[in-house]
Every structure is written in C-alpha cells, then in structure tokens.
Short mmCIF file of C-alpha atoms in Angstrom, two decimals:
data_model
loop_
_atom_site.label_atom_id
_atom_site.label_comp_id
_atom_site.label_asym_id
_atom_site.label_seq_id
_atom_site.Cartn_x
_atom_site.Cartn_y
_atom_site.Cartn_z
CA UNK A 279 -41.87 3.43 -77.49
CA UNK A 280 -38.79 5.10 -78.90
CA UNK A 281 -35.77 5.93 -76.80
CA UNK A 282 -33.33 8.10 -78.76
CA UNK A 283 -29.61 8.21 -78.12
CA UNK A 284 -30.01 11.25 -75.87
CA UNK A 285 -31.52 9.29 -73.00
CA UNK A 286 -30.13 5.83 -73.59
CA UNK A 287 -26.87 5.59 -75.50
CA UNK A 288 -25.22 8.84 -74.41
CA UNK A 289 -26.12 8.37 -70.76
CA UNK A 290 -24.82 4.82 -70.50
CA UNK A 291 -22.38 4.21 -67.62
CA UNK A 292 -18.71 3.40 -68.16
CA UNK A 293 -18.61 0.13 -70.04
CA UNK A 294 -16.17 -2.77 -70.27
CA UNK A 295 -15.33 -3.36 -73.95
CA UNK A 296 -16.52 -6.83 -74.95
CA UNK A 297 -14.17 -9.20 -76.71
CA UNK A 298 -15.64 -10.25 -80.03
CA UNK A 299 -13.48 -12.42 -82.26
CA UNK A 300 -12.21 -10.73 -85.45
CA UNK A 301 -14.54 -12.75 -87.66
CA UNK A 302 -17.42 -11.25 -85.67
CA UNK A 303 -16.50 -7.61 -86.31
CA UNK A 304 -19.30 -5.05 -86.01
CA UNK A 305 -18.05 -3.30 -89.12
CA UNK A 306 -19.95 -3.52 -92.40
CA UNK A 307 -23.43 -2.66 -93.65
CA UNK A 308 -24.99 -6.07 -92.97
CA UNK A 309 -27.90 -6.51 -90.56
CA UNK A 310 -26.28 -7.54 -87.25
CA UNK A 311 -27.82 -10.07 -84.87
CA UNK A 312 -26.31 -10.12 -81.37
CA UNK A 313 -27.27 -13.50 -79.95
CA UNK A 314 -26.72 -14.78 -76.43
CA UNK A 315 -28.24 -15.50 -73.01
CA UNK A 316 -30.38 -13.03 -71.12
CA UNK A 317 -28.28 -10.80 -68.80
CA UNK A 318 -25.04 -11.49 -70.73
CA UNK A 319 -24.76 -7.84 -71.79
CA UNK A 320 -26.26 -7.66 -75.28
CA UNK A 321 -27.93 -4.27 -74.73
CA UNK A 322 -24.77 -2.89 -73.17
CA UNK A 323 -22.79 -4.13 -76.15
CA UNK A 324 -25.18 -2.27 -78.46
CA UNK A 325 -24.49 0.86 -76.40
CA UNK A 326 -20.79 0.40 -77.04
CA UNK A 327 -21.42 0.05 -80.75
CA UNK A 328 -23.70 3.10 -80.78
CA UNK A 329 -21.11 5.26 -79.01
CA UNK A 330 -18.95 5.05 -82.14
CA UNK A 331 -21.76 5.92 -84.55
CA UNK A 332 -22.51 9.37 -85.97
CA UNK A 333 -26.17 9.77 -86.87
CA UNK A 334 -29.67 9.25 -85.51
CA UNK A 335 -29.91 6.33 -83.10
CA UNK A 336 -33.26 4.72 -82.39
CA UNK A 337 -33.56 2.11 -79.64
CA UNK A 338 -36.59 -0.07 -78.84
CA UNK A 339 -36.83 -2.92 -76.35
CA UNK A 340 -39.43 -5.38 -77.64
CA UNK A 341 -39.35 -7.29 -74.35
CA UNK A 342 -40.59 -4.24 -72.45
CA UNK A 343 -43.93 -5.34 -71.04
CA UNK A 344 -45.13 -1.71 -70.98
CA UNK A 345 -45.00 -1.57 -74.76
CA UNK A 346 -48.13 -2.93 -76.47
CA UNK A 347 -47.70 -5.26 -79.43
CA UNK A 348 -46.95 -2.91 -82.35
CA UNK A 349 -49.14 -3.05 -85.47
CA UNK A 350 -48.20 -1.91 -88.96
CA UNK A 351 -49.26 1.69 -88.25
CA UNK A 352 -47.01 1.79 -85.16
CA UNK A 353 -44.05 0.58 -87.21
CA UNK A 354 -44.68 3.28 -89.78
CA UNK A 355 -44.82 5.81 -86.92
CA UNK A 356 -41.40 4.64 -85.72
CA UNK A 357 -39.93 5.39 -89.15
CA UNK A 358 -41.61 8.79 -89.26
CA UNK A 359 -40.29 9.66 -85.81
CA UNK A 360 -36.78 8.63 -86.85
CA UNK A 361 -37.06 10.88 -89.92
CA UNK A 362 -38.22 13.80 -87.73
CA UNK A 363 -35.28 13.32 -85.35
CA UNK A 364 -32.89 13.22 -88.31
CA UNK A 365 -34.36 16.45 -89.67
CA UNK A 366 -33.87 18.20 -86.33
CA UNK A 367 -30.39 16.87 -85.58
CA UNK A 368 -28.69 17.12 -88.96
CA UNK A 369 -28.07 20.19 -91.07
CA UNK A 370 -29.21 18.70 -94.34
CA UNK A 371 -31.73 16.21 -92.90
CA UNK A 372 -29.84 13.38 -94.60
CA UNK A 373 -27.89 11.81 -91.72
CA UNK A 374 -27.64 8.04 -91.29
CA UNK A 375 -30.30 6.31 -89.18
CA UNK A 376 -29.23 3.48 -86.89
CA UNK A 377 -31.86 1.16 -85.44
CA UNK A 378 -31.14 -0.87 -82.30
CA UNK A 379 -33.86 -3.43 -81.52
CA UNK A 380 -33.70 -5.56 -78.37
CA UNK A 381 -35.27 -9.06 -78.35
CA UNK A 382 -36.56 -8.74 -81.90
CA UNK A 383 -38.20 -12.21 -81.80
CA UNK A 384 -41.01 -10.69 -79.72
CA UNK A 385 -42.15 -8.58 -82.68
CA UNK A 386 -44.43 -10.64 -84.91
CA UNK A 387 -43.52 -10.35 -88.59
CA UNK A 388 -40.31 -8.44 -87.81
CA UNK A 389 -38.46 -9.91 -90.79
CA UNK A 390 -40.26 -7.97 -93.52
CA UNK A 391 -40.04 -4.69 -91.62
CA UNK A 392 -36.33 -5.06 -90.87
CA UNK A 393 -35.73 -6.08 -94.49
CA UNK A 394 -37.42 -2.91 -95.74
CA UNK A 395 -35.51 -0.65 -93.32
CA UNK A 396 -32.24 -2.19 -94.41
CA UNK A 397 -33.01 -1.83 -98.12
CA UNK A 398 -33.81 1.83 -97.47
CA UNK A 399 -30.26 2.33 -96.20
CA UNK A 400 -30.65 2.09 -92.41
CA UNK A 401 -28.03 0.30 -90.34
CA UNK A 402 -29.67 -2.26 -88.07
CA UNK A 403 -28.59 -4.05 -84.90
CA UNK A 404 -30.82 -6.72 -83.37
CA UNK A 405 -30.54 -8.79 -80.21
CA UNK A 406 -32.14 -12.09 -79.30
CA UNK A 407 -31.93 -14.48 -76.35
CA UNK A 408 -33.17 -17.38 -78.47
CA UNK A 409 -30.58 -19.50 -80.26
CA UNK A 410 -33.10 -20.86 -82.78
CA UNK A 411 -33.32 -17.40 -84.31
CA UNK A 412 -29.74 -17.73 -85.57
CA UNK A 413 -30.59 -20.23 -88.33
CA UNK A 414 -33.80 -18.43 -89.26
CA UNK A 415 -31.94 -15.11 -89.44
CA UNK A 416 -29.12 -16.57 -91.55
CA UNK A 417 -31.59 -18.10 -93.97
CA UNK A 418 -33.86 -15.04 -94.28
CA UNK A 419 -31.03 -12.53 -94.78
CA UNK A 420 -28.47 -14.73 -96.50
CA UNK A 421 -25.54 -12.64 -97.74
CA UNK A 422 -26.80 -9.53 -95.94
CA UNK A 423 -26.34 -10.47 -92.30
CA UNK A 424 -23.72 -10.96 -89.64
CA UNK A 425 -24.13 -12.91 -86.39
CA UNK A 426 -22.33 -11.76 -83.25
CA UNK A 427 -22.38 -14.32 -80.43
CA UNK A 428 -22.14 -12.89 -76.93
CA UNK A 429 -21.50 -15.02 -73.85
CA UNK A 430 -21.13 -14.22 -70.15
CA UNK A 431 -17.78 -12.55 -69.40
CA UNK A 432 -14.55 -14.34 -70.23
CA UNK A 433 -11.72 -14.39 -67.68
CA UNK A 434 -10.03 -11.55 -69.59
CA UNK A 435 -13.20 -9.46 -69.36
CA UNK A 436 -13.55 -10.40 -65.68
CA UNK A 437 -10.09 -8.99 -65.00
CA UNK A 438 -11.01 -5.77 -66.81
CA UNK A 439 -14.20 -5.27 -64.82
CA UNK A 440 -12.18 -5.81 -61.63
CA UNK A 441 -9.67 -3.18 -62.73
CA UNK A 442 -6.75 -5.56 -63.29
CA UNK A 443 -4.27 -5.09 -66.08
CA UNK A 444 -4.13 -8.12 -68.38
CA UNK A 445 -0.52 -9.29 -68.44
CA UNK A 446 1.17 -11.54 -70.97
CA UNK A 447 0.97 -15.09 -69.51
CA UNK A 448 4.61 -15.83 -70.37
CA UNK A 449 5.97 -12.75 -68.56
CA UNK A 450 4.42 -13.08 -65.12
CA UNK A 451 6.29 -12.80 -61.85
CA UNK A 452 5.54 -15.42 -59.16
CA UNK A 453 3.52 -12.88 -57.15
CA UNK A 454 1.54 -11.84 -60.26
CA UNK A 455 0.83 -15.49 -61.02
CA UNK A 456 -0.46 -16.07 -57.49
CA UNK A 457 -2.68 -12.99 -57.72
CA UNK A 458 -4.12 -14.01 -61.07
CA UNK A 459 -4.76 -17.56 -59.87
CA UNK A 460 -6.77 -16.15 -56.92
CA UNK A 461 -8.74 -13.95 -59.33
CA UNK A 462 -9.37 -16.94 -61.55
CA UNK A 463 -10.74 -19.00 -58.66
CA UNK A 464 -13.20 -16.20 -57.83
CA UNK A 465 -14.27 -16.05 -61.47
CA UNK A 466 -14.59 -19.84 -61.53
CA UNK A 467 -16.92 -19.80 -58.50
CA UNK A 468 -19.25 -16.98 -59.53
CA UNK A 469 -19.33 -17.32 -63.30
CA UNK A 470 -19.39 -14.59 -65.90
CA UNK A 471 -22.73 -12.76 -65.74
CA UNK A 472 -21.77 -9.04 -65.69
CA UNK A 473 -23.99 -7.92 -62.79
CA UNK A 474 -23.05 -10.96 -60.70
CA UNK A 475 -19.42 -9.87 -61.04
CA UNK A 476 -20.04 -6.15 -60.52
CA UNK A 477 -22.20 -6.65 -57.43
CA UNK A 478 -20.41 -9.79 -56.20
CA UNK A 479 -23.83 -11.34 -55.73
CA UNK A 480 -24.26 -14.97 -56.80
CA UNK A 481 -27.96 -14.82 -55.84
CA UNK A 482 -28.53 -12.92 -59.10
CA UNK A 483 -27.76 -16.13 -60.98
CA UNK A 484 -30.58 -17.81 -59.05
CA UNK A 485 -32.86 -14.89 -59.98
CA UNK A 486 -31.95 -15.29 -63.67
CA UNK A 487 -32.68 -19.01 -63.43
CA UNK A 488 -36.14 -18.38 -61.94
CA UNK A 489 -36.86 -15.82 -64.69
CA UNK A 490 -36.16 -18.43 -67.35
CA UNK A 491 -38.46 -20.91 -65.62
CA UNK A 492 -41.28 -18.34 -65.68
CA UNK A 493 -40.73 -17.83 -69.40
CA UNK A 494 -40.88 -21.59 -69.84
CA UNK A 495 -44.21 -21.72 -68.03
CA UNK A 496 -45.52 -18.90 -70.24
CA UNK A 497 -44.40 -20.91 -73.29
CA UNK A 498 -46.53 -23.86 -72.15
CA UNK A 499 -44.00 -26.06 -70.39
CA UNK A 500 -44.79 -27.78 -67.09
CA UNK A 501 -42.67 -25.59 -64.84
CA UNK A 502 -42.17 -28.21 -62.11
CA UNK A 503 -41.00 -30.84 -64.58
CA UNK A 504 -38.83 -28.27 -66.35
CA UNK A 505 -37.27 -27.25 -63.03
CA UNK A 506 -36.53 -30.82 -61.94
CA UNK A 507 -34.99 -31.55 -65.32
CA UNK A 508 -32.72 -28.52 -65.49
CA UNK A 509 -31.58 -28.75 -61.85
CA UNK A 510 -30.55 -32.36 -62.39
CA UNK A 511 -28.68 -31.51 -65.58
CA UNK A 512 -26.88 -28.48 -64.13
CA UNK A 513 -25.88 -30.42 -61.02
CA UNK A 514 -24.46 -33.11 -63.35
CA UNK A 515 -22.88 -30.74 -65.87
CA UNK A 516 -20.22 -32.15 -68.21
CA UNK A 517 -21.81 -35.61 -67.98
CA UNK A 518 -23.67 -37.82 -70.41
CA UNK A 519 -27.37 -38.11 -69.77
CA UNK A 520 -29.58 -41.16 -70.00
CA UNK A 521 -33.09 -40.56 -71.42
CA UNK A 522 -34.48 -43.09 -68.92
CA UNK A 523 -32.86 -41.22 -66.01
CA UNK A 524 -34.24 -37.91 -67.26
CA UNK A 525 -37.73 -39.40 -67.47
CA UNK A 526 -37.48 -40.67 -63.91
CA UNK A 527 -36.07 -37.42 -62.48
CA UNK A 528 -38.43 -35.03 -64.28
CA UNK A 529 -41.63 -37.06 -64.44
CA UNK A 530 -41.73 -36.53 -68.22
CA UNK A 531 -42.75 -39.93 -69.56
CA UNK A 532 -42.15 -39.44 -73.28
CA UNK A 533 -38.66 -39.52 -74.75
CA UNK A 534 -39.83 -37.23 -77.52
CA UNK A 535 -41.15 -34.75 -74.95
CA UNK A 536 -37.81 -34.93 -73.09
CA UNK A 537 -36.11 -33.82 -76.31
CA UNK A 538 -38.61 -30.98 -76.67
CA UNK A 539 -37.73 -29.74 -73.18
CA UNK A 540 -34.01 -30.06 -73.92
CA UNK A 541 -34.48 -28.15 -77.16
CA UNK A 542 -36.12 -25.33 -75.20
CA UNK A 543 -33.36 -25.20 -72.57
CA UNK A 544 -30.77 -25.05 -75.31
CA UNK A 545 -32.76 -22.41 -77.19
CA UNK A 546 -32.58 -20.04 -74.16
CA UNK A 547 -28.83 -20.75 -73.67
CA UNK A 548 -29.37 -22.34 -70.26
CA UNK A 549 -27.83 -25.62 -71.40
CA UNK A 550 -25.73 -26.93 -74.30
CA UNK A 551 -25.57 -30.43 -75.75
CA UNK A 552 -22.22 -31.68 -77.05
CA UNK A 553 -22.28 -34.82 -79.23
CA UNK A 554 -19.89 -37.75 -79.18
CA UNK A 555 -17.96 -37.28 -82.42
CA UNK A 556 -17.19 -40.87 -83.30
CA UNK A 557 -20.89 -41.77 -82.96
CA UNK A 558 -22.15 -39.37 -85.62
CA UNK A 559 -21.10 -41.73 -88.39
CA UNK A 560 -22.19 -44.81 -86.43
CA UNK A 561 -25.83 -43.83 -85.90
CA UNK A 562 -26.55 -41.65 -88.92
CA UNK A 563 -29.22 -39.94 -86.81
CA UNK A 564 -28.34 -36.87 -84.81
CA UNK A 565 -30.95 -37.55 -82.10
CA UNK A 566 -29.46 -41.01 -81.46
CA UNK A 567 -25.96 -39.66 -80.80
CA UNK A 568 -24.88 -39.70 -77.12
CA UNK A 569 -24.42 -36.20 -75.72
CA UNK A 570 -22.88 -34.46 -72.76
CA UNK A 571 -24.67 -31.54 -71.11
CA UNK A 572 -22.96 -28.27 -70.21
CA UNK A 573 -24.42 -25.30 -68.36
CA UNK A 574 -24.58 -21.81 -69.86
CA UNK A 575 -22.53 -20.40 -66.95
CA UNK A 576 -20.48 -22.08 -64.21
CA UNK A 577 -22.07 -19.82 -61.56
CA UNK A 578 -25.38 -21.57 -62.11
CA UNK A 579 -24.18 -24.68 -60.28
CA UNK A 580 -24.11 -23.21 -56.78
CA UNK A 581 -26.87 -20.72 -57.51
CA UNK A 582 -29.36 -23.37 -58.62
CA UNK A 583 -28.46 -26.22 -56.27
CA UNK A 584 -26.20 -24.97 -53.45
CA UNK A 585 -26.66 -28.11 -51.34
CA UNK A 586 -25.56 -30.55 -54.04
CA UNK A 587 -22.15 -32.25 -53.57
CA UNK A 588 -19.70 -30.30 -55.70
CA UNK A 589 -17.82 -31.99 -58.51
CA UNK A 590 -14.98 -29.56 -59.07
CA UNK A 591 -13.66 -31.40 -62.11
CA UNK A 592 -16.97 -31.21 -63.98
CA UNK A 593 -17.37 -27.48 -63.33
CA UNK A 594 -13.77 -27.02 -64.45
CA UNK A 595 -14.56 -28.84 -67.68
CA UNK A 596 -17.69 -26.73 -68.16
CA UNK A 597 -15.62 -23.54 -67.86
CA UNK A 598 -13.27 -24.67 -70.63
CA UNK A 599 -16.22 -25.62 -72.83
CA UNK A 600 -17.66 -22.10 -72.61
CA UNK A 601 -14.29 -20.58 -73.50
CA UNK A 602 -14.11 -22.82 -76.57
CA UNK A 603 -17.53 -21.54 -77.65
CA UNK A 604 -16.32 -17.95 -77.22
CA UNK A 605 -13.46 -18.80 -79.56
CA UNK A 606 -15.96 -20.08 -82.13
CA UNK A 607 -14.88 -23.71 -82.03
CA UNK A 608 -17.05 -26.68 -82.94
CA UNK A 609 -16.90 -28.91 -79.85
CA UNK A 610 -17.34 -32.69 -79.55
CA UNK A 611 -16.09 -35.40 -77.20
CA UNK A 612 -14.42 -38.73 -77.93
CA UNK A 613 -14.80 -42.11 -76.30
CA UNK A 614 -13.59 -45.44 -77.54
CA UNK A 615 -11.57 -47.59 -75.16
CA UNK A 616 -10.79 -44.38 -73.30
CA UNK A 617 -12.21 -40.86 -73.30
CA UNK A 618 -11.02 -37.43 -74.39
CA UNK A 619 -13.00 -34.46 -73.09
CA UNK A 620 -12.93 -32.22 -76.16
CA UNK A 621 -12.37 -32.80 -79.85
CA UNK A 622 -12.22 -29.51 -81.76
CA UNK A 623 -13.07 -28.50 -85.29
CA UNK A 624 -12.63 -24.96 -86.52
CA UNK A 625 -15.63 -22.90 -87.60
CA UNK A 626 -17.14 -24.18 -90.87
CA UNK A 627 -14.61 -27.04 -91.10
CA UNK A 628 -15.00 -30.80 -90.98
CA UNK A 629 -11.39 -31.48 -90.06
CA UNK A 630 -10.40 -32.17 -86.45
CA UNK A 631 -7.86 -29.54 -85.39
CA UNK A 632 -7.25 -30.28 -81.70
CA UNK A 633 -7.79 -32.68 -78.82
CA UNK A 634 -8.05 -31.31 -75.28
CA UNK A 635 -8.16 -33.06 -71.93
CA UNK A 636 -9.22 -31.38 -68.66
CA UNK A 637 -7.70 -32.35 -65.31
CA UNK A 638 -7.94 -30.66 -61.90
CA UNK A 639 -5.77 -33.31 -60.17
CA UNK A 640 -3.10 -33.88 -62.82
CA UNK A 641 -0.39 -34.27 -60.17
CA UNK A 642 -1.90 -37.62 -59.15
CA UNK A 643 0.05 -40.38 -61.05
CA UNK A 644 -3.07 -42.48 -61.74
CA UNK A 645 -4.97 -39.44 -63.01
CA UNK A 646 -2.01 -38.38 -65.15
CA UNK A 647 -1.80 -41.81 -66.80
CA UNK A 648 -5.55 -41.91 -67.49
CA UNK A 649 -5.64 -38.43 -69.00
CA UNK A 650 -2.60 -38.98 -71.20
CA UNK A 651 -3.86 -42.34 -72.48
CA UNK A 652 -7.27 -40.89 -73.35
CA UNK A 653 -5.70 -37.92 -75.10
CA UNK A 654 -3.22 -40.11 -77.01
CA UNK A 655 -6.00 -42.40 -78.24
CA UNK A 656 -7.88 -39.39 -79.60
CA UNK A 657 -4.72 -38.01 -81.20
CA UNK A 658 -4.14 -41.36 -82.93
CA UNK A 659 -7.77 -41.49 -84.06
CA UNK A 660 -7.65 -38.09 -85.75
CA UNK A 661 -4.02 -37.94 -86.87
CA UNK A 662 -2.92 -35.21 -84.45
CA UNK A 663 0.73 -34.81 -83.50
CA UNK A 664 0.10 -32.58 -80.51
CA UNK A 665 -2.50 -32.55 -77.74
CA UNK A 666 -3.37 -30.26 -74.84
CA UNK A 667 -4.10 -30.94 -71.17
CA UNK A 668 -5.50 -28.02 -69.18
CA UNK A 669 -4.90 -28.10 -65.43
CA UNK A 670 -5.45 -25.78 -62.50
CA UNK A 671 -1.80 -24.75 -62.25
CA UNK A 672 0.59 -27.46 -63.58
CA UNK A 673 2.69 -26.82 -66.68
CA UNK A 674 5.05 -29.10 -68.59
CA UNK A 675 5.73 -30.71 -71.97
CA UNK A 676 5.39 -34.50 -72.22
CA UNK A 677 6.46 -36.73 -75.10
CA UNK A 678 4.43 -39.91 -75.52
CA UNK A 679 4.35 -42.87 -77.87
CA UNK A 680 1.44 -42.99 -80.31
CA UNK A 681 0.58 -45.61 -82.89
CA UNK A 682 2.55 -43.75 -85.53
CA UNK A 683 5.48 -42.48 -83.49
CA UNK A 684 6.18 -39.81 -80.90
CA UNK A 685 3.57 -37.22 -79.97
CA UNK A 686 3.72 -34.09 -77.84
CA UNK A 687 1.37 -33.36 -74.93
CA UNK A 688 1.35 -29.75 -73.78
CA UNK A 689 0.25 -29.29 -70.15
CA UNK A 690 -0.94 -25.74 -69.38
CA UNK A 691 -2.67 -23.96 -66.53
CA UNK A 692 -6.19 -23.10 -67.63
CA UNK A 693 -6.13 -19.47 -66.51
CA UNK A 694 -3.02 -18.75 -68.57
CA UNK A 695 -4.61 -20.48 -71.55
CA UNK A 696 -7.68 -18.27 -71.13
CA UNK A 697 -5.46 -15.19 -71.32
CA UNK A 698 -3.79 -16.24 -74.59
#
C-alpha cells in the first residue's frame, strides 16, 4: 500500500511549477487539502511539494482499485511502517514524517486518523476531486487546515509547459504579440488539462468525461440521463438554464432531482453554477436564484460534443470565468435592463470590487454599444468608477457617462490580462 519517496517522489519527471496564489501558500504546519478536478495535476503538485521536504515521505493513493479498503489495523501498520522507514533513513530516528494521501474521501473515517497523525506532529497533504469535501474539511479542522485549489493549467502555465518564456505584457514586440496570440488560441481550443497539452490530444478530455460518467453510474445516477444533461449544459456553457428545459432534455421529471444531478456535477468540478447577484436579495432562497452554467474546462466543449455548432463568445466567457476562479474571486453576473457578464467580489468580502464584460467582436459598433451600456449599468448599480471589457485583441481606454458622472472603461486583450 505504501509508496515511499524513493519510488514515487524522487523519480517524478520534470515538472512545471504550478501557480498557487500567495494566500494559498504550502508553507505552515496546517493540514493541507489540495482540491480540484481529476487529471488537473493534484498528485504532481504534491510531488513538487515533496521535492522540497527533508524527511520521511509516505504516499498512498486511496483511489487505487488494487488497494483493499483499509481497516484500523491497516492504518496502524502504515504508521509503524513510516516509523521503521524513519529509523532506517535518519541518524537519530527522529526525522519528520510527511504523509501524502490521494483522494482521501475514499477512506471511510479518515478524519479521526488524519487528526491523530497531525496531533502527533506529522505534516499532512491530502487531495480530493470532490468539492463538497472543502466545507467538511474546513469545519472538521477549523484553525488547523489550509485549502489549496488547483485548476487545469492557466495560460501562463500553458506557456511554461510549451517552453515559452513569459514576457511582460506591456513590453511585447509586434512579432512577440502575434506569437503569443497564436499560442493563446491553441490553449483556448484545447483547454488546460496537463496531459491534453503535453500530448496535444483533445481526445483525452473525452476520456476524462467518460470516466466521470462511470463514477456517476457507480454513485447511483442514471448514466444516460446524466450524460444528456451534462452534454446539453456544456454545449450551452455560459448560459442561463431553465429547469423545464433540463427536464425535457434529460428525461429527469423532478425539479428536485435535477438539482441533485447538478449538485453532483458541480461536486466533481465538471460544471459550475454562477448566480445572478441582484436576485439573491430578491428571492431570499439560494435555489430560486437564476444561474449560469460554466464548464470545468473549455476543452470539454469540442471533446464532448464535436458536432455541435460552436458559440465562440460563450467559450471565451467560460475561459475568463475559470481564470477568475484561479484568482480566488467570488463570481456573479448582473442583469437588469441590460446584462454584465461578471460581477466580482474579493475572497471573504461582501463588497463588489469589479465589473467585467466579455466580447469577442468588440470592433462591431452595435456590439460595442451593447457591451458598454451593460457594463455602465452594472458600474452605476455597484458604485464602481472603472470597468473592464476583455476582448480577443482590441485595447483602448473609453470614457463614458454614468448616472453620477464620468466613468472609465478599460478595454484589454484577454491573453495579456491572463499574463498580468
């Protein structure tokens, strides 16, 4: 069951350092939970962490089907084995023990065991591909835990894996800008799953999708209904969904059951729901708030439904949404007389800090007017003096009239924004 650092951590291939925001530092003695989608690189990230550790490193993958369900005696044996390794590898037999546990949710009663190991002085890193574990983990280990959220590769990480130097966006030559735009378009098409990028094989995204459906079937969901539901939602990413439409498409007759399926898809990071901000106060009930659906990776669109008519603008919006999550923003959308794609609050804050509009065809005068009016209405609503429009490659500064005077609209190319 145990794989020590000799045959796992030290023999890991060359790795691309993952970008984790400063507030998600791996430093400190807290129990660390690395949470994110399957195949996003959580195990690899643990390898990177382990490479900087001095001590005994114990790794166990609790999703390994060859490992039987451990019982209390097996867990005790793991600790004894770790102690034996420490005795052999350290002069005084007192070196630090580091535990690295993959997919910890598959170990029944893991909380008490991990709690005991931590209280005994071990440093512990856990991974999970289930988002619901985040709240349970935070509650169980309040004050003694740290959550690290890992997503598919960002554009910056994509450039690193492709061997490109990351340049300062404001100091690019025209030829460098053209090259980076081409790289961005490739990233936009294939998404950010590490192996999809390394092998240039979008079919892997389809394989990952099928794996998640099998897990859903094992969890008791009707796999055909689940598949119809998720294909429809991914092919209509960045759009509001109607419960009645979802019932018709999936064959799931109950609205409550629809929500159960959506909860599951969000739990495995396949989809995200983003609420309409100015409806939270109106309804008073979170389940009654209109939502938009976003996919966990933009590469899923063509992988899951290659024959579906492409909506470039919606995939573009989905890409920006995922980058906002990487930056630990709380994301909403606004719609009153007009619509604004993203309303942003900072982590653990209730104050709106930014309004962002997404536009692939900003050069079109009618599109430009619509996007600016929607952004300005949101800026007026939340008292913002400056707004942002992200485009494929246009850049300018626009001054507009708001209800309370002049406002500034910054227009930026999305790939430069993603390099900031």
